[in-house]
Coordinates of C-alpha atoms in Angstrom, one line a residue:
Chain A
X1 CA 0.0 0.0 0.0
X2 CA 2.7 2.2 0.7
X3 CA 4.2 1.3 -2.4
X4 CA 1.1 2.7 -4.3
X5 CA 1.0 5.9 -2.2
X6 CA 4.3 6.8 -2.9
X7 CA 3.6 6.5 -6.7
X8 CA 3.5 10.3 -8.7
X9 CA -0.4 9.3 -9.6
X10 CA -1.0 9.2 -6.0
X11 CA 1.1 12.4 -5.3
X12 CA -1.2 13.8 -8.2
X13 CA -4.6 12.3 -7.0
X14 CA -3.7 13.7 -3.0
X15 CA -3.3 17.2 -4.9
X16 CA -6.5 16.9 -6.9
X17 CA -8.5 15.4 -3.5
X18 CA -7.0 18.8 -1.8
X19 CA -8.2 21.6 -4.6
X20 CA -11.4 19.9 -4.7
X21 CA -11.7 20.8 -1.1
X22 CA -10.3 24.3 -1.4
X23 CA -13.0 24.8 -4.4
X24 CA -15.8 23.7 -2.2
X25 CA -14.7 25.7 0.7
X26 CA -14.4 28.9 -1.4
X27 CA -17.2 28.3 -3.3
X28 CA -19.1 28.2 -0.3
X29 CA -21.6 31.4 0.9
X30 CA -18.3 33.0 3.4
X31 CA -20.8 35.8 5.0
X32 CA -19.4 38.8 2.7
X33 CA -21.1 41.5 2.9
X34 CA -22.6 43.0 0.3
X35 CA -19.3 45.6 -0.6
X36 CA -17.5 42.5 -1.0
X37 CA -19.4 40.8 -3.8
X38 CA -17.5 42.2 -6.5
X39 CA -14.8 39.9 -4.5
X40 CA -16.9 36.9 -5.9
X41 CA -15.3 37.9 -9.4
X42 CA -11.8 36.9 -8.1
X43 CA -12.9 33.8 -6.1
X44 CA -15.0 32.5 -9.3
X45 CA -11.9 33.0 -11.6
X46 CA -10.1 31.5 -9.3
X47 CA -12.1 28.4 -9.2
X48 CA -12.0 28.0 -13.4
X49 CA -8.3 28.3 -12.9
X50 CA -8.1 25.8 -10.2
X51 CA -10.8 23.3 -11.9
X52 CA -8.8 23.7 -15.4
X53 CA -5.6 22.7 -13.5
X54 CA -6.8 19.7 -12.5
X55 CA -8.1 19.3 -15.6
X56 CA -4.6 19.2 -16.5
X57 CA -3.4 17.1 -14.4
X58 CA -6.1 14.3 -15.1
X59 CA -5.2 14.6 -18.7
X60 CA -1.3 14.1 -18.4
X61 CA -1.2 11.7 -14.9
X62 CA -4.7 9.5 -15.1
X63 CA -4.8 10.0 -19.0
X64 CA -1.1 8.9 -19.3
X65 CA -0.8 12.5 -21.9
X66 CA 2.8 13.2 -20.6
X67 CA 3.9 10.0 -22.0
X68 CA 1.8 10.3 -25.0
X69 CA 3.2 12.0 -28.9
X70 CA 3.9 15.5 -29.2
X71 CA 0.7 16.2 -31.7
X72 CA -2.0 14.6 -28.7
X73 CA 0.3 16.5 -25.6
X74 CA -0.5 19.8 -28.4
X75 CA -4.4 19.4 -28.8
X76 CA -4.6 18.6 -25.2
X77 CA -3.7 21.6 -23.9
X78 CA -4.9 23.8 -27.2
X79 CA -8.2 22.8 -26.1
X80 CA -7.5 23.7 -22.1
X81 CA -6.1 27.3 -23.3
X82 CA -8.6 27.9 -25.8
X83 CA -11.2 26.9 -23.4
X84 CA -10.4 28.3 -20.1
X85 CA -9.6 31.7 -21.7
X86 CA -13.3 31.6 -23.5
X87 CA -14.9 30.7 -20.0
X88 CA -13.2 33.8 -18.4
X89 CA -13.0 36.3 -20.7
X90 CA -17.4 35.5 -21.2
X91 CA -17.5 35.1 -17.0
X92 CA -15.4 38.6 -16.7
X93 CA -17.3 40.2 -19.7
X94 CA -20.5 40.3 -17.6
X95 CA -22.2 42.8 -15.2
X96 CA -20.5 43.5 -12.1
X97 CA -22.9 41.5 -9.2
X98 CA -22.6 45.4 -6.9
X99 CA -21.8 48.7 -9.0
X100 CA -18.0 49.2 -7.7
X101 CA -16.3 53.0 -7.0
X102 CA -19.9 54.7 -7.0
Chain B
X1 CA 19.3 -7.8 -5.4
X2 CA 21.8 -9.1 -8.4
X3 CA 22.0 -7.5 -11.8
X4 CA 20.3 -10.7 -12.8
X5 CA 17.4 -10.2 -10.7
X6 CA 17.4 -6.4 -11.9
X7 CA 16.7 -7.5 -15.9
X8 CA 14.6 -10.0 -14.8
X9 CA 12.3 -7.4 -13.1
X10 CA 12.2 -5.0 -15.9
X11 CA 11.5 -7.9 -17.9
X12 CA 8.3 -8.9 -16.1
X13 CA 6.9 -4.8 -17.1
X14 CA 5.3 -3.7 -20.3
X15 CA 7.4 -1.4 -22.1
X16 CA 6.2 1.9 -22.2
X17 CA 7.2 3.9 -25.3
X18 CA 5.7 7.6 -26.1
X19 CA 2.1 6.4 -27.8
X20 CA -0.9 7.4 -27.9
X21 CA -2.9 5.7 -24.5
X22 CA -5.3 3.1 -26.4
X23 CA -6.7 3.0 -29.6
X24 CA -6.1 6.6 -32.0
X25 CA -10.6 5.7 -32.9
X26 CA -11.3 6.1 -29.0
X27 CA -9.0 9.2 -28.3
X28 CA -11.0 10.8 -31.5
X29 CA -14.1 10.0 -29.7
X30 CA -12.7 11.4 -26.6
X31 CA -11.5 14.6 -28.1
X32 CA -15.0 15.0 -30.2
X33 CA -16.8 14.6 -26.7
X34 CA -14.3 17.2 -25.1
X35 CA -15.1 19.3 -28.1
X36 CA -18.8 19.4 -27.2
X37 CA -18.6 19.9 -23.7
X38 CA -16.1 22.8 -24.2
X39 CA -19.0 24.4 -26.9
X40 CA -21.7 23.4 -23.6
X41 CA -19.2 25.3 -20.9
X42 CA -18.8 28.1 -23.1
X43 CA -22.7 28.4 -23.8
X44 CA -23.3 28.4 -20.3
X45 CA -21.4 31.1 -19.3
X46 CA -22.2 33.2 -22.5
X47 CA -26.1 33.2 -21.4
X48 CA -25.4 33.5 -17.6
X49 CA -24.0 36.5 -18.5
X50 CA -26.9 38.0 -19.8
X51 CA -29.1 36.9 -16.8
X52 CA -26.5 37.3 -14.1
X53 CA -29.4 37.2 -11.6
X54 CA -31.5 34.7 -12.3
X55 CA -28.5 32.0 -12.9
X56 CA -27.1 33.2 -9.4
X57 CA -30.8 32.6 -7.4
X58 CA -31.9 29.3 -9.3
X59 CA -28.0 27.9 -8.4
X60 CA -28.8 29.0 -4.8
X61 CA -31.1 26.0 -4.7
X62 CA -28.4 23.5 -5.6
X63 CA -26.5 21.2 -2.6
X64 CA -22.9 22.2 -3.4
X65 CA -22.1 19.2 -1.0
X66 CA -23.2 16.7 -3.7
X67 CA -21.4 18.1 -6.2
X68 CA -18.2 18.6 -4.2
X69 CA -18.9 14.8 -2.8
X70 CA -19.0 13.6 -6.4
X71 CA -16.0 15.3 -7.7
X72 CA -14.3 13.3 -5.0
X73 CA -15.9 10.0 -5.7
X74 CA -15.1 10.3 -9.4
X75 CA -11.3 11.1 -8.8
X76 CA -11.0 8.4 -6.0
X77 CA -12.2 6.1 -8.7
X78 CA -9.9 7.3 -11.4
X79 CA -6.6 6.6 -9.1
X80 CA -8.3 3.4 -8.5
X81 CA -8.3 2.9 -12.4
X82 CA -5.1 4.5 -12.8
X83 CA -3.5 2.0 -10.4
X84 CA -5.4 -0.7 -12.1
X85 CA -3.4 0.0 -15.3
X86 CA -0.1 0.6 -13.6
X87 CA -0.7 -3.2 -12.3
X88 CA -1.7 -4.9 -15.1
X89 CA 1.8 -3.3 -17.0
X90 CA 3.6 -5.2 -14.2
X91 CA 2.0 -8.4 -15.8
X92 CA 1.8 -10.1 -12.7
X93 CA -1.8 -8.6 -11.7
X94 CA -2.9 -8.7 -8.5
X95 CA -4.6 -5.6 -7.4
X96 CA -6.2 -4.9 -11.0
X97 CA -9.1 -7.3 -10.4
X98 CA -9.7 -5.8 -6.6
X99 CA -9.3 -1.9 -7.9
X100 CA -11.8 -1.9 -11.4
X101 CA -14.9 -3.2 -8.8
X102 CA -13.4 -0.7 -6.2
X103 CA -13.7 2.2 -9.1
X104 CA -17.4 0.8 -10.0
X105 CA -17.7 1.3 -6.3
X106 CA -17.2 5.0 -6.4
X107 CA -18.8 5.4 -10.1
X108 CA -22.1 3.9 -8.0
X109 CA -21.5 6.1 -5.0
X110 CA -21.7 9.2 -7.7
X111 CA -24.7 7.6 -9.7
X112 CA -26.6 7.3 -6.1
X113 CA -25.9 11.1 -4.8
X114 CA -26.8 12.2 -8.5
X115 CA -30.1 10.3 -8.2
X116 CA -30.9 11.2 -4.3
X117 CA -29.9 15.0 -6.3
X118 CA -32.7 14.7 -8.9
X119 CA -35.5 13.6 -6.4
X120 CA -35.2 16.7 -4.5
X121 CA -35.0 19.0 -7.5
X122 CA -37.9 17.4 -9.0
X123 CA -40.3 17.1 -5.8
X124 CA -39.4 20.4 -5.0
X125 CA -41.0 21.0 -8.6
X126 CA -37.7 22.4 -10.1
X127 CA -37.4 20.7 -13.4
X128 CA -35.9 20.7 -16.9
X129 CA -38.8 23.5 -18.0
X130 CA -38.2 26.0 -14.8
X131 CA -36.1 28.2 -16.4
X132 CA -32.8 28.6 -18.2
X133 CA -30.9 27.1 -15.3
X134 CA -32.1 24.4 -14.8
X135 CA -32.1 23.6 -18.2
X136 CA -28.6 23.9 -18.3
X137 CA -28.4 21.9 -15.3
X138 CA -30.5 19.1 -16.5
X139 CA -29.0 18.5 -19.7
X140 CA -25.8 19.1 -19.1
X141 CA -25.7 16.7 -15.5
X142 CA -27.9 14.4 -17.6
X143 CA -25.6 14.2 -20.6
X144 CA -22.8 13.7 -18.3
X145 CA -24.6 11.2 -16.0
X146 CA -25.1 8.8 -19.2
X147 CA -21.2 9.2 -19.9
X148 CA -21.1 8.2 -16.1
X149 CA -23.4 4.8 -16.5
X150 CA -21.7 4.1 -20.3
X151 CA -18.1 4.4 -18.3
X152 CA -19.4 1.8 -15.8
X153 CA -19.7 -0.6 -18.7
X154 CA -16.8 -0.3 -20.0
X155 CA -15.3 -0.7 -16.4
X156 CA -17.5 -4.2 -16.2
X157 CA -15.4 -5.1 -19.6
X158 CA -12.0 -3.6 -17.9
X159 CA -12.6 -6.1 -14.7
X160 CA -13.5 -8.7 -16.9
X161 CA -10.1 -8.7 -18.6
X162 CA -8.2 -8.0 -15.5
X163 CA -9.9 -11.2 -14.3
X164 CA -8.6 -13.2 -17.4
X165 CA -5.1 -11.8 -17.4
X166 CA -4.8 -12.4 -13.3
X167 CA -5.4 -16.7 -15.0
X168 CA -2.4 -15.7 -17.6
X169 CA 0.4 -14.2 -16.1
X170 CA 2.7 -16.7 -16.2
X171 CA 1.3 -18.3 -19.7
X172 CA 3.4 -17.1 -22.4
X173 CA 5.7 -14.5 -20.2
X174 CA 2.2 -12.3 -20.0
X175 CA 2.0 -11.7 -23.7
X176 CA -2.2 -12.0 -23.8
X177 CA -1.5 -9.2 -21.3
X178 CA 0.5 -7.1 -23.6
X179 CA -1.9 -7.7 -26.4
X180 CA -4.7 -6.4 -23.5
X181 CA -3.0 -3.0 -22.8
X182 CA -4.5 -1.5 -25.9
X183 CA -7.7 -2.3 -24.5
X184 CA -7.4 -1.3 -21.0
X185 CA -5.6 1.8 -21.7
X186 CA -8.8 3.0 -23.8
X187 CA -11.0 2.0 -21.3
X188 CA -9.4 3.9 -18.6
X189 CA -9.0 6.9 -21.0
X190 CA -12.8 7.2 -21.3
X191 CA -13.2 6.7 -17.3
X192 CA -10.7 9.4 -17.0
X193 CA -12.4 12.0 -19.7
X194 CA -15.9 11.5 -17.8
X195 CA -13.8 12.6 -14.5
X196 CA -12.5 15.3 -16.3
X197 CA -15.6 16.5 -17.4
X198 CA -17.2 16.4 -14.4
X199 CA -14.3 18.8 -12.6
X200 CA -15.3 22.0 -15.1
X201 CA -19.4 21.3 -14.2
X202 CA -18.7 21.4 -11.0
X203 CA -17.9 24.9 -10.5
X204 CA -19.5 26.2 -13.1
X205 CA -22.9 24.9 -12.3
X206 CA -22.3 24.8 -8.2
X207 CA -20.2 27.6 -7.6
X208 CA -19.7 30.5 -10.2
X209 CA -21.0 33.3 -8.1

């Protein structure tokens, strides 16, 4: 068993369990006040980040990508980029949740 | 251990070479599938953004625990998968045949939270017609969940074969297993892509604020 743990999937997999758990936590209703909601734009885009990071490292570790040719390890992460950039830039792109600097 | 021992030992474990995990026809299917949840993600957020409110008061209603809980059921059951491959490369397979029913395990533990997720939406009267949401949310969780119950097939056929190859590891040096890692590797790929897709829903449907 120790054997397995001590394997870079399971090293991987610990760090996955972990920013699933800091997602959740953030993600969770922290008792801002309403001054703080445009704060919400930071936390969100910081949970695509996070969730496109493990995203990541499912694709090279679990999906075995790292050892894969150069042409799949390309279209892999052209489709992370390409995607994680569209989610934000459309997320960011909408109105702020409380009118800032008035 | 002698040098002897050493070659004998590397012997025993399938080579790995840079290739593509499993066969090139099931990574296009992966890809294509990636593809059209990347068009859904980007969808989603396009139109949340021109109804910031009502996205942010229907997702108000979901449990965030089940969604969280899943995420963690479907990556415990992809290291169990991932371990499973890593064993049956060693050709002598022993935990392969334990780990694919242990993965099933967690795929079932996310199948029953999803269910026990649906029955509250839907007596609470929330359903696919509410409003854009929960659209959204239906199809989207839907779509995925029959990814989910296609991906415990396949892990049915992956046990299967670990089964088999556990009776042939010392016939023929473990080629049959060799010939199997083709195979396996796809079937883990797809187990791996439904995990995957499951870690961008989460936030986006659960916890975007």
């Amino acid at each position: 068993m120790i054997r397995l743990l001590a394997k870079p999937v399971s090293a991987v997999w610990l760090l996955l369990m972990l920013a699933t758990g800091l997602s959740w936590w953030l993600g969770l209703d922290q008792g801002m006040s309403s001054d703080q909601q445009s704060d919400y734009r930071y936390i969100s885009s910081g949970l695509i980040i996070i969730a496109f990071i493990k995203v990541r490292i499912v694709i090279r570790y679990f999906m075995e990508v790292r050892e894969a040719p150069l042409a799949l390890k390309l279209i892999c992460d052209a489709w992370l980029v390409l995607v994680s950039s569209a989610i934000i830039y459309l997320y960011c792109l909408g109105p702020v949740p409380v009118a800032t600097g008035g | 251990m002698t040098s002897a021992d050493c070659f004998s030992a590397v012997e025993r474990k399938v080579e790995i070479k840079p290739h593509v995990p499993g066969e090139v026809g099931v990574w296009v299917f992966i890809l294509g599938d990636m593809l059209i949840f990347g068009l859904f993600f980007i969808v989603f957020v396009y139109y949340r953004g021109l109804n910031v409110e009502l996205y942010s008061h229907s997702q108000a209603t979901l449990n965030q625990n089940y969604g969280a809980i899943n995420t963690l059921f479907l990556l415990a059951s992809s290291w169990f998968v991932a371990m499973a491959v890593d064993d049956m490369r060693n050709k002598t397979v022993k935990l392969a045949p334990v780990f694919f029913p242990l993965a099933m395990l967690c795929g079932l533990g996310f199948g029953v939270v999803k269910i026990i997720e649906y029955r509250e939406k839907i007596s609470a009267g929330i359903t696919i017609t509410s409003n854009d949401f929960y659209m959204y949310y239906y199809i989207f969780t839907g779509l995925h969940f029959l990814h989910v119950l296609i991906g415990m097939g396949v892990l049915v056929f992956l046990w299967r074969r670990a089964r088999f190859a556990a009776t042939q590891a010392d016939v023929r040096d473990g080629a049959v297993i060799e010939k199997d890692m083709v195979l396996i590797e796809s079937g883990a790929s797809y187990w791996h892509m439904v995990d995957l897709l499951w870690i961008v829903l989460f936030p986006l449907l659960y916890l975007l604020k």
